[in-house]
Short mmCIF file of C-alpha atoms in Angstrom, two decimals:
data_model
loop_
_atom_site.label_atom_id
_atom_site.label_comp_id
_atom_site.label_asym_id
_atom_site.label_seq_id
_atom_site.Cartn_x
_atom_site.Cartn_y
_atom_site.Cartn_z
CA UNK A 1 0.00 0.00 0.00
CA UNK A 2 1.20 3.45 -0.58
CA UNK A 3 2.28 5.50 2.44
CA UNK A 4 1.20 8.90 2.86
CA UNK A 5 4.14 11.19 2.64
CA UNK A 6 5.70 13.46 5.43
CA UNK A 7 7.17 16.09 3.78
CA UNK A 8 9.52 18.28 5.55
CA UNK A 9 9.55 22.32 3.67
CA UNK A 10 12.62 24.55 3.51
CA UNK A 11 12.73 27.51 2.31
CA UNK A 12 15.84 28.71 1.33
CA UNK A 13 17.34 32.31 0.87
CA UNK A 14 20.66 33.15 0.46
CA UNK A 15 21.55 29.92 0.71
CA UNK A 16 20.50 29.20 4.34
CA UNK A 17 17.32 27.45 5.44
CA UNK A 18 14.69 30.12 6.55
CA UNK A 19 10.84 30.61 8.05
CA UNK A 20 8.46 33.21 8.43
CA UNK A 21 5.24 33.91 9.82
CA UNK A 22 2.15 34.09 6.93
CA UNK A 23 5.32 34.84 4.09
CA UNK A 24 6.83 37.81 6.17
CA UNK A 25 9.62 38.43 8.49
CA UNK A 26 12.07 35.27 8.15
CA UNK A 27 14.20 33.54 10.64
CA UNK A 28 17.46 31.74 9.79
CA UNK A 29 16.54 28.03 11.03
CA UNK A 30 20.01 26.94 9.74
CA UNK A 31 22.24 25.57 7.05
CA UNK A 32 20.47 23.20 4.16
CA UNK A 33 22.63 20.53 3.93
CA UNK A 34 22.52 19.94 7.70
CA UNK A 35 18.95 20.34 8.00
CA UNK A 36 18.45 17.67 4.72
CA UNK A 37 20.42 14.97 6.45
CA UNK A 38 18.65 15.57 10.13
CA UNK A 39 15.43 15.15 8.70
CA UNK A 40 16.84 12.05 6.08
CA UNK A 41 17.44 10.52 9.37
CA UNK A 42 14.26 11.62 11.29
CA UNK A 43 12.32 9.43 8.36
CA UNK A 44 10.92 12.14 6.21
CA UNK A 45 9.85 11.08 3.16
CA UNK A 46 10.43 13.60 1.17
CA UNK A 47 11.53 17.16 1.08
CA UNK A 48 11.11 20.39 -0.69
CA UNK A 49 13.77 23.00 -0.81
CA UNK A 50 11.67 26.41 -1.98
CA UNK A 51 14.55 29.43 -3.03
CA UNK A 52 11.91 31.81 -1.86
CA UNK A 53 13.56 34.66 -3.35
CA UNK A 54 14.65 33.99 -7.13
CA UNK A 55 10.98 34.33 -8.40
CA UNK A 56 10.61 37.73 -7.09
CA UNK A 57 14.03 38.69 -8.25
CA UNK A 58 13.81 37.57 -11.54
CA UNK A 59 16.37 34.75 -11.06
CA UNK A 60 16.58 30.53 -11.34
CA UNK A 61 17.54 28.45 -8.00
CA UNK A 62 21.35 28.50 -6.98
CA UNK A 63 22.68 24.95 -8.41
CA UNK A 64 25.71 24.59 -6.24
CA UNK A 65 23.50 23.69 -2.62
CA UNK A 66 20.84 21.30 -5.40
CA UNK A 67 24.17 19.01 -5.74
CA UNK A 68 25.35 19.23 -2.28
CA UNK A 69 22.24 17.92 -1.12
CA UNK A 70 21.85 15.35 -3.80
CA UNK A 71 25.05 13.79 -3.15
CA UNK A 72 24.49 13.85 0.86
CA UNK A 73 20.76 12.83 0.99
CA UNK A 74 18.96 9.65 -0.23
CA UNK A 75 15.31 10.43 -0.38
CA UNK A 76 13.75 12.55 -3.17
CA UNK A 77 13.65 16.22 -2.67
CA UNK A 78 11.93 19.06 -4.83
CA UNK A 79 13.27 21.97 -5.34
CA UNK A 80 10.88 25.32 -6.84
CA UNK A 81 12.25 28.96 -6.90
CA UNK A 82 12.18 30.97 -10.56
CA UNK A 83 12.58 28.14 -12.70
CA UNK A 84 11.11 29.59 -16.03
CA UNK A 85 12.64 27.51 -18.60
CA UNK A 86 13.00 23.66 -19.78
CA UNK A 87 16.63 24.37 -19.67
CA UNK A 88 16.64 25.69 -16.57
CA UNK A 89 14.82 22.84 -15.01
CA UNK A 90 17.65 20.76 -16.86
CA UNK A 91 19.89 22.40 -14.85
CA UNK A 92 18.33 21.45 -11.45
CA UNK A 93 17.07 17.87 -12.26
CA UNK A 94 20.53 17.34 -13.53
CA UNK A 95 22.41 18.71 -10.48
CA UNK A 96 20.19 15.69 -8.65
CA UNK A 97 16.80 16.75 -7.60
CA UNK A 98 14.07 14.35 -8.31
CA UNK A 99 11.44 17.36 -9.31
CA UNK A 100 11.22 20.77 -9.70
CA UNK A 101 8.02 22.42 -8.73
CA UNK A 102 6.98 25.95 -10.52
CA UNK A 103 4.78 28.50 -9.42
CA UNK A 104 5.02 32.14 -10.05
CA UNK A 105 6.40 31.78 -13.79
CA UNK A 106 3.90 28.78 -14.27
CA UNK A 107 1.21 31.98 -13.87
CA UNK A 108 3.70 34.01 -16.31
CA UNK A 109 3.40 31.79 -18.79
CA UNK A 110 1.40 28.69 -18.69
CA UNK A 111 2.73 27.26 -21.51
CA UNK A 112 5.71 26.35 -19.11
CA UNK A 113 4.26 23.10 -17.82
CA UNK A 114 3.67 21.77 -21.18
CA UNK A 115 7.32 22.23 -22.41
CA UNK A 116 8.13 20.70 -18.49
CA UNK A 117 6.05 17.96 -19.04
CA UNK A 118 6.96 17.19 -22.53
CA UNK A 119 10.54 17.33 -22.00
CA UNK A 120 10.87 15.06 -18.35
CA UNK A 121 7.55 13.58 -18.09
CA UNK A 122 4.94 14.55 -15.94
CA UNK A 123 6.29 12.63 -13.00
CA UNK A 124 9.40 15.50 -12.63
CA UNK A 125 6.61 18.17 -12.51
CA UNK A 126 5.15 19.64 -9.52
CA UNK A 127 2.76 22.96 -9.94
CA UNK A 128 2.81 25.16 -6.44
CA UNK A 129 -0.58 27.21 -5.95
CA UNK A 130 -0.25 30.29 -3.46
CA UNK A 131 -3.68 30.36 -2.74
CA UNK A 132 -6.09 33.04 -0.60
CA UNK A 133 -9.51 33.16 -0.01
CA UNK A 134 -11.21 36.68 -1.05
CA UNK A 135 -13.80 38.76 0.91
CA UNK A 136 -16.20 37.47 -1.41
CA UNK A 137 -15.59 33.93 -0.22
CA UNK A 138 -13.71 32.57 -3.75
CA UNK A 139 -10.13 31.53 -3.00
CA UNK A 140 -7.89 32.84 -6.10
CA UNK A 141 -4.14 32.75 -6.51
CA UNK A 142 -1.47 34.68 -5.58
CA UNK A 143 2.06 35.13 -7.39
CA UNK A 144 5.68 36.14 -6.07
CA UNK A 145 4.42 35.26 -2.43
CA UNK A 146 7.87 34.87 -1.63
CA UNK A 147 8.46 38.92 -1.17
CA UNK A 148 5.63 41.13 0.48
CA UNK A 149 6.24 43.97 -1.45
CA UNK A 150 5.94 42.24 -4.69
CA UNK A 151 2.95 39.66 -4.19
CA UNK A 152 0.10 39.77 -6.11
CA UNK A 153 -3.58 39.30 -6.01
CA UNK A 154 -4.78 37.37 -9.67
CA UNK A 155 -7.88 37.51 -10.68
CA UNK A 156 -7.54 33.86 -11.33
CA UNK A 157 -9.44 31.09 -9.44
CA UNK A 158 -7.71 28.59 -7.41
CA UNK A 159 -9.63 25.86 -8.32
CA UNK A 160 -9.71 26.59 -12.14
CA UNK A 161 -5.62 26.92 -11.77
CA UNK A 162 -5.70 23.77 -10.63
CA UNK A 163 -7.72 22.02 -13.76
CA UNK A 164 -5.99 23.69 -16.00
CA UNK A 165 -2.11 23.28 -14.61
CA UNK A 166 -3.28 19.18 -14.72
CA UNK A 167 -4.33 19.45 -18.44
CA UNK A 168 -1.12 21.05 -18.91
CA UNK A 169 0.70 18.26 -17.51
CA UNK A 170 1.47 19.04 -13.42
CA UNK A 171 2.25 15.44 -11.75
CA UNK A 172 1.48 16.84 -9.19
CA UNK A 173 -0.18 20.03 -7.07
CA UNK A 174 1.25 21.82 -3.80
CA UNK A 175 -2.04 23.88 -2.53
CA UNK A 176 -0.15 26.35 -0.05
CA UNK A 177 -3.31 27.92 1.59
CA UNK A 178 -1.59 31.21 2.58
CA UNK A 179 -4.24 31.87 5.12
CA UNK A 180 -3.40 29.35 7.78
CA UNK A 181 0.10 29.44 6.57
CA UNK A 182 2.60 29.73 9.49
CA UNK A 183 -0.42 30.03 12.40
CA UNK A 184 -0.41 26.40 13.22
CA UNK A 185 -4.09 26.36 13.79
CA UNK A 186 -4.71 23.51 10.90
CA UNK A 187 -4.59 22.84 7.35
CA UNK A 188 -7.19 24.42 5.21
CA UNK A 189 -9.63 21.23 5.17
CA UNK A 190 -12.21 22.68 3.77
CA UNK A 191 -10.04 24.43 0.73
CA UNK A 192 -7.93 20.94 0.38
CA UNK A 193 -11.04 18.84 0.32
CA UNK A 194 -12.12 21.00 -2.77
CA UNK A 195 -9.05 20.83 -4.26
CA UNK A 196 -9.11 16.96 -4.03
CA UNK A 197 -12.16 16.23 -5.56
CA UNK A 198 -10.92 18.13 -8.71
CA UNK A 199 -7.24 16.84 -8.28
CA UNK A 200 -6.66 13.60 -10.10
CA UNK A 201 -2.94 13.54 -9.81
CA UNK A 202 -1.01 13.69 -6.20
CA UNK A 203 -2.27 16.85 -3.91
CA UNK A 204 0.04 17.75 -1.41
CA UNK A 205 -1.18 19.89 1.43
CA UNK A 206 0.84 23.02 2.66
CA UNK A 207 0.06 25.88 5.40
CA UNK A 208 -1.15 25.59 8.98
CA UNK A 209 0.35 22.58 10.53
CA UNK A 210 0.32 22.99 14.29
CA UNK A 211 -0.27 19.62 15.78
CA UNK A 212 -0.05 15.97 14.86
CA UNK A 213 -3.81 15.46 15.20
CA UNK A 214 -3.54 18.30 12.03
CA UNK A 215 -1.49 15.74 9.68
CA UNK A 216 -3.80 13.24 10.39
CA UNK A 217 -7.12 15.12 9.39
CA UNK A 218 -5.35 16.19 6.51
CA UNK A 219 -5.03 12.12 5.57
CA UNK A 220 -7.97 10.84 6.70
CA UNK A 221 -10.20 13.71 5.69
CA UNK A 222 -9.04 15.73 3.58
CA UNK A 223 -6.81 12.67 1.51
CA UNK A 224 -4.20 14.64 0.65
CA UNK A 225 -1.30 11.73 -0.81
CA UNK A 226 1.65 14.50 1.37
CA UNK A 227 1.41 16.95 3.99
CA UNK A 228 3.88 19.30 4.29
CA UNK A 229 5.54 21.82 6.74
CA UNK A 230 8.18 23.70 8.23
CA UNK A 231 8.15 25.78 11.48
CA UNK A 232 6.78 23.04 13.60
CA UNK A 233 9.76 20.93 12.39
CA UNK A 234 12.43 22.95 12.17
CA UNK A 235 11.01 24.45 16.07
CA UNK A 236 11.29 21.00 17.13
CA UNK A 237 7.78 21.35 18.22
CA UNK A 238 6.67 17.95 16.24
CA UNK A 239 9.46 15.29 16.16
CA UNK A 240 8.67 13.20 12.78
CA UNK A 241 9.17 9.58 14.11
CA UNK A 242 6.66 10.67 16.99
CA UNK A 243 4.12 11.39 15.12
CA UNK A 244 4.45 8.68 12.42
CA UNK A 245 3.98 6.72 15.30
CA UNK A 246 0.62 8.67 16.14
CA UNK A 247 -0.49 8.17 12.37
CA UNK A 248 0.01 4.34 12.34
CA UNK A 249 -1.96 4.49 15.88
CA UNK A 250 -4.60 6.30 13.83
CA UNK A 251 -4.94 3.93 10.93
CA UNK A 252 -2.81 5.88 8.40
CA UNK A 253 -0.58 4.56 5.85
CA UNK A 254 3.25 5.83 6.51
CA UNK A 255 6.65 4.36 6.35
CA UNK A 256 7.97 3.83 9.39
CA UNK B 1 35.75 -2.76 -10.95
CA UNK B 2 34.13 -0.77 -13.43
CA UNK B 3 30.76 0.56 -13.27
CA UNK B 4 28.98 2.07 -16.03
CA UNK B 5 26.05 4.60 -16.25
CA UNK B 6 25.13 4.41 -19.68
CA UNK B 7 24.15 8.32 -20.72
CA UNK B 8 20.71 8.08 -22.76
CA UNK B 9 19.75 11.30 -21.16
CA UNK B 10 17.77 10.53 -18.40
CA UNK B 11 17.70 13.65 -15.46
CA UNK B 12 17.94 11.10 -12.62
CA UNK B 13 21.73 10.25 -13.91
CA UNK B 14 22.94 12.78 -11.43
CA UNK B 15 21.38 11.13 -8.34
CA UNK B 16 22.19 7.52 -9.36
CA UNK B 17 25.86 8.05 -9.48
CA UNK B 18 25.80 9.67 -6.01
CA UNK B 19 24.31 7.00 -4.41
CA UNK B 20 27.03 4.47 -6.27
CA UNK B 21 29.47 6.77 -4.69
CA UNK B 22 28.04 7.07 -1.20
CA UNK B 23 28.88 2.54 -1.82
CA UNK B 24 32.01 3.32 -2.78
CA UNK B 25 31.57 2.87 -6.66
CA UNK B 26 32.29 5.50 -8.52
CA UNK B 27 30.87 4.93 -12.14
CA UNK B 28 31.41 6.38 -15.12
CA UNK B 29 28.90 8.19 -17.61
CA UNK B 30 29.24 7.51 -21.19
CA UNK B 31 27.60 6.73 -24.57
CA UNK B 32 30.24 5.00 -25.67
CA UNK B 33 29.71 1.53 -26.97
CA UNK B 34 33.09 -0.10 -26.10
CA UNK B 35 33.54 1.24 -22.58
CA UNK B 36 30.01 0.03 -22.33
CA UNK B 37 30.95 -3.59 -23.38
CA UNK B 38 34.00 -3.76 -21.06
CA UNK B 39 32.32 -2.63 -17.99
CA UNK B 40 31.54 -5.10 -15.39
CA UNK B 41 28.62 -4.22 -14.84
CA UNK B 42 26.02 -1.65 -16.84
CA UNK B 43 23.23 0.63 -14.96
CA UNK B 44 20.68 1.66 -17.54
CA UNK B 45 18.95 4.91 -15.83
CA UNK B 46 16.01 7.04 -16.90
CA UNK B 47 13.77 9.56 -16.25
CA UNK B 48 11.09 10.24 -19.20
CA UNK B 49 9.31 8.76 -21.31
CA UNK B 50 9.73 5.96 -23.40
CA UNK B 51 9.58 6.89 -27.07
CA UNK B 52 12.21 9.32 -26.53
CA UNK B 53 14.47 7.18 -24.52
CA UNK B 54 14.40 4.42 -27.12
CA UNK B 55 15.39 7.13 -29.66
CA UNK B 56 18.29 8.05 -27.88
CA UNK B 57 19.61 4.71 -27.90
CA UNK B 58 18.95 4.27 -31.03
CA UNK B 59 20.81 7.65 -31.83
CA UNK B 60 23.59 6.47 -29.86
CA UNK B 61 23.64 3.08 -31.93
CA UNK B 62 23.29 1.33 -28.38
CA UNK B 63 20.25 -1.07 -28.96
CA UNK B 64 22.26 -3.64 -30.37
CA UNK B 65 24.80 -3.54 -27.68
CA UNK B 66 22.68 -3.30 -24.94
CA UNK B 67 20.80 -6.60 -26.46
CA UNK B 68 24.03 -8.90 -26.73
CA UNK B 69 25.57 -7.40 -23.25
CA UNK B 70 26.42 -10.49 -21.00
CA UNK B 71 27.61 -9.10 -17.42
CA UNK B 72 25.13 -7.67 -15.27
CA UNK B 73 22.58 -5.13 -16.12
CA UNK B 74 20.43 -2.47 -14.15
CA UNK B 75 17.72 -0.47 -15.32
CA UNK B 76 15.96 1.74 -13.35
CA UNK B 77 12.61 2.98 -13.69
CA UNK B 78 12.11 4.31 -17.43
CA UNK B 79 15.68 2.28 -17.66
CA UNK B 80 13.78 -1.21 -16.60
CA UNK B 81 10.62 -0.20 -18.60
CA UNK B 82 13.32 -0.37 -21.56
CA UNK B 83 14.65 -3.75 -21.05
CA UNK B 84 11.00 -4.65 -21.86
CA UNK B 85 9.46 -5.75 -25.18
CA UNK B 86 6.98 -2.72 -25.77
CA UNK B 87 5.47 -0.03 -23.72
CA UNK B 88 1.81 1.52 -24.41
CA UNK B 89 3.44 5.16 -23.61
CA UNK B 90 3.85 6.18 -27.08
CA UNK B 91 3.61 2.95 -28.75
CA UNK B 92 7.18 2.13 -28.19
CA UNK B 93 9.28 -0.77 -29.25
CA UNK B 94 11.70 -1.37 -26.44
CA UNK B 95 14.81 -3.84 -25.98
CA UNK B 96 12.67 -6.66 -25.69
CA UNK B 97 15.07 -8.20 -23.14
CA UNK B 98 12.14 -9.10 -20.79
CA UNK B 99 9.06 -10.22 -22.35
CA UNK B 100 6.87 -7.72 -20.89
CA UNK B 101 4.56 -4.95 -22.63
CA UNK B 102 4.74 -1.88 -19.85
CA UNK B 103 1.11 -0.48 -19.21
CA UNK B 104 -0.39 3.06 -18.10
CA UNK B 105 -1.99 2.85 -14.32
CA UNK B 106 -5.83 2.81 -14.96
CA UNK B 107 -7.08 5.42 -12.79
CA UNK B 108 -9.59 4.69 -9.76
CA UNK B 109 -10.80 6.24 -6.93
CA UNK B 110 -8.46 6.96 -4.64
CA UNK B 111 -5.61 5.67 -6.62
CA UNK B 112 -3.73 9.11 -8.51
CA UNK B 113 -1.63 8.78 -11.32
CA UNK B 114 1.84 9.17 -11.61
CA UNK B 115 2.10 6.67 -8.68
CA UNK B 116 4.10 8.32 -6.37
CA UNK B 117 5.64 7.97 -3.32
CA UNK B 118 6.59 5.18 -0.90
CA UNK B 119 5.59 1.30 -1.54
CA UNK B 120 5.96 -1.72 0.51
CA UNK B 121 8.03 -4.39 -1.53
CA UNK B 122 6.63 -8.16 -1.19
CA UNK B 123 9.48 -10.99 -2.72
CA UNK B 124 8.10 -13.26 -5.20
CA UNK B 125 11.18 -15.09 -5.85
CA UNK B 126 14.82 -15.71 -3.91
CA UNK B 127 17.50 -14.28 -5.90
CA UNK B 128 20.98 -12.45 -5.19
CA UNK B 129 19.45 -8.66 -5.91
CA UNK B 130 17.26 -9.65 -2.81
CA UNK B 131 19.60 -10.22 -0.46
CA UNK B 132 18.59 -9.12 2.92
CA UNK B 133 15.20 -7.42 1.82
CA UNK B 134 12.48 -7.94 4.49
CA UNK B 135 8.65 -8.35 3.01
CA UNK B 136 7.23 -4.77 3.14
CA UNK B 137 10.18 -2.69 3.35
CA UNK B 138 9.26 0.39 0.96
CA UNK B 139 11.11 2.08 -1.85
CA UNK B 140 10.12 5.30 -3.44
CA UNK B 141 8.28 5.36 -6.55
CA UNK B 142 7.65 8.00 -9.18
CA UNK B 143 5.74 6.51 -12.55
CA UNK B 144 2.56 6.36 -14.56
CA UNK B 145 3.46 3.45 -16.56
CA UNK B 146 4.37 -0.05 -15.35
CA UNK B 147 5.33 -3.20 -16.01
CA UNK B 148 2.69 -6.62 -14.96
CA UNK B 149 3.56 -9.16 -12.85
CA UNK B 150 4.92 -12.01 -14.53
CA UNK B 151 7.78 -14.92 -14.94
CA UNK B 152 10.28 -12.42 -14.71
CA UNK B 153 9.31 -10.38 -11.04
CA UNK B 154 11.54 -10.74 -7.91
CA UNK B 155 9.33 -8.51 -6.39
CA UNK B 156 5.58 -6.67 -6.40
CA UNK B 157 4.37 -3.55 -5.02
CA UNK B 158 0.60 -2.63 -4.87
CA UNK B 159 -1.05 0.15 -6.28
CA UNK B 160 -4.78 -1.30 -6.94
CA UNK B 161 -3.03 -4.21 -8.67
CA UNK B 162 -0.04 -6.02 -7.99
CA UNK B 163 2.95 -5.39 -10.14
CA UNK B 164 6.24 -5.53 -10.85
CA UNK B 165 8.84 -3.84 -8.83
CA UNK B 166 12.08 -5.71 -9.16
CA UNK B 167 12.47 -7.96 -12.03
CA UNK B 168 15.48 -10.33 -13.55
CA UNK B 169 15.58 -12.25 -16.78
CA UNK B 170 19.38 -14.16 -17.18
CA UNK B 171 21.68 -10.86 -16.68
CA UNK B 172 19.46 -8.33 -17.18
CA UNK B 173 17.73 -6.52 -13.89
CA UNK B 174 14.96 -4.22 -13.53
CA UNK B 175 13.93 -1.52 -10.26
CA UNK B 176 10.71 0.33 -11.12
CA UNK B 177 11.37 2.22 -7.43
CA UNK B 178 14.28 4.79 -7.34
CA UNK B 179 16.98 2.97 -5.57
CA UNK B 180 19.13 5.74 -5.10
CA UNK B 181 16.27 7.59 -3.72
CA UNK B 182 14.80 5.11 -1.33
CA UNK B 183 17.12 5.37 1.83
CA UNK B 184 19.00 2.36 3.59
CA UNK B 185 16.43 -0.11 1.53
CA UNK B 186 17.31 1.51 -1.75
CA UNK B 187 20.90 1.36 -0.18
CA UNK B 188 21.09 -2.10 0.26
CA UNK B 189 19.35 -3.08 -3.31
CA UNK B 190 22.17 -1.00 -5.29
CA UNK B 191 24.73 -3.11 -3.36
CA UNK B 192 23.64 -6.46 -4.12
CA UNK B 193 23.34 -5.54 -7.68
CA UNK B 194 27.24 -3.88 -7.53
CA UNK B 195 27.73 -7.78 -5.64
CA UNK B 196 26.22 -9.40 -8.51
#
């Protein structure tokens, strides 16, 4: 049976691993490589390495800390941050990551996850969705979350964003649901059970992870395939073989 | 001894030859068809799709030499999908070194395509590439496409339908699952092949 994934977030600027509360204000939680290998060894299954700053400043991901961790680490990691090209994703799949995830130029310039797709297969191709619900109760995307001075409000729907970046060829969808992002107070279940029914590919879950019973309402009833999050790993405040341990206590799937 | 990571353009090339390291092995890339044939023992990577990877070897002039190779081979993923005799994903002749046609997941409820993620492996048969794998450790999968149960599987994995994870025919071996991204399990697989 397929586990469900524990997937540990990073979010890297200037080359060291930072957080920040709702997209603002970032801590240095420490240095990537060191970070990759504790969590390797804490039994995450996967992780995601987001250069939180290159879409905003109109740059690609920093190669050199892609191969460092590739050649340390032995579980798949993702890496996202201004890749706008096919031979830029080249680049980064080639220095060892096992998929690159796009987001702001995906909203550019659709057209992006075709090329992607056509040119590593679908399975390489992760779409990230910044997503916000409006005053007028519609949750619609947001682009360059990654500086506050530069995000933007679209006028495009989450949930058509998400139809259209699987036609396109995304193997799979990160929701980030910006409003519980970073709070702790729960994933958006009620945003990621939309998502699902319309998601045919793998959804991953992102924003608002605060306790273990959150991960596992997520699973159970939200089925997300991954849950992912930062501060309340990197804080120490959720130890990952602890609450693997809770999952499997609550009947879901994970590698232990 | 030499190791060889033949170079037919797959993006997970990168990642295969750092775990070989990480075992001590270091292996060399190449397209080139005699260091291929004096290599002791071939990996056959992959990350893609299969019309294209076939035309690479073809481009390369490889097919031929992959066929007649007698020490021991590894594909991996889109590499083991290749060792079989036709895929559905783009109508694809392959190597036709296991007599296998590789299929697309049919989607169901609850099951998402690409299959992704981590799968429990469950041993069919003893063999050497085994060695030391407990039923229902997991490896991590990434794939839409796979290859049915059959004469030739070591091991299955689930997804709706049992099918094949690990697979040998004479020298020729097959890992659907990314062994050089599936931890100490993954670990221990890419050693008994490099024990072969």
């Amino acid at each position: 049976m397929l586990s469900r994934r524990i997937i540990p977030c990073l979010d890297v600027r200037d080359g060291q691993v930072v957080k920040g509360v709702r997209f603002r204000d970032h801590v240095v939680m420490g240095e990537i490589v060191e970070l990759a290998l504790r969590y390797r060894d804490e039994g995450a299954d996967e992780l995601v390495f987001y250069d939180i700053t290159a879409s905003p400043e109109g740059r690609s991901v920093d190669r050199g800390w892609v191969e460092k961790v590739a050649r340390a680490i032995d579980i798949p990691f993702c890496v996202a941050g201004g890749i706008r090209s096919v031979d830029e994703a080249r680049a980064v799949l080639h220095a060892g990551a096992d998929k690159i995830s796009v987001n702001s130029p995906a909203l550019e310039r659709p057209e992006l996850i075709d090329e992607l797709a056509a040119a590593f297969g679908v399975q390489c191709v992760v779409v990230g969705i910044d997503s916000l619900r409006d005053a007028d109760g519609e949750w619609r995307v947001r682009q360059y979350t990654g500086d506050p001075a530069k995000t933007q409000a679209l006028a495009r729907r989450t949930m058509d964003w998400m139809i259209e970046a699987q036609q396109r060829g995304a193997g799979e969808i990160v929701l980030n649901c910006m409003g519980s992002d970073g709070v702790r107070r729960g994933y958006d279940l009620e945003q990621l059970s939309r998502a699902r029914a319309i998601c045919r590919v793998p959804l991953i879950a992102s924003g608002g992870a605060g306790e273990p019973e959150h991960f596992r309402n997520a699973f159970v009833d939200a089925d997300v395939d991954g849950a992912l999050a930062a501060s309340v790993f990197h804080s120490g405040a959720i130890a990952i073989p602890a609450l693997k341990r809770y999952l499997q206590e609550q009947g879901v799937a994970v590698r232990s | 001894m030499a190791v060889v990571l033949v170079d037919a353009g797959g993006t997970n090339i990168g990642s295969v030859r750092y775990a070989l390291q990480r075992l001590g092995a270091d292996a060399a890339l190449t397209a080139d068809a005699a260091t291929i044939r004096a290599a002791d023992k071939v990996i056959l990577p992959g990350v893609g799709a299969a019309g294209p990877g076939m035309a690479r070897l073809r481009e390369l002039g490889l097919v031929e030499l992959l066929r007649s190779l007698r020490q021991p081979v590894l594909g991996v993923c889109l590499g083991m999908q290749l060792l079989c005799a036709h895929s559905e994903e783009g109508d694809t002749v392959c190597l036709g070194l296991i007599p296998a046609t590789v299929r697309r997941f049919a989607e169901r409820p609850g099951l998402r395509v690409p299959h992704m993620g981590w799968n429990g492996l469950s041993v069919q048969r003893e063999h050497p590439l085994l060695t030391g794998l407990a039923d229902g450790e997991q490896a991590y999968f990434v794939h839409s496409y796979a290859v049915p149960a059959g004469e030739w599987t070591l091991a299955t994995a689930d997804y709706g339908v049992p099918f094949s994870a690990v697979v040998a025919r004479d020298n020729f071996h097959g890992m659907q699952f990314h062994p050089e991204r599936s931890a100490a399990v993954g670990a221990k697989l890419l050693k008994n092949f490099l024990d072969l």
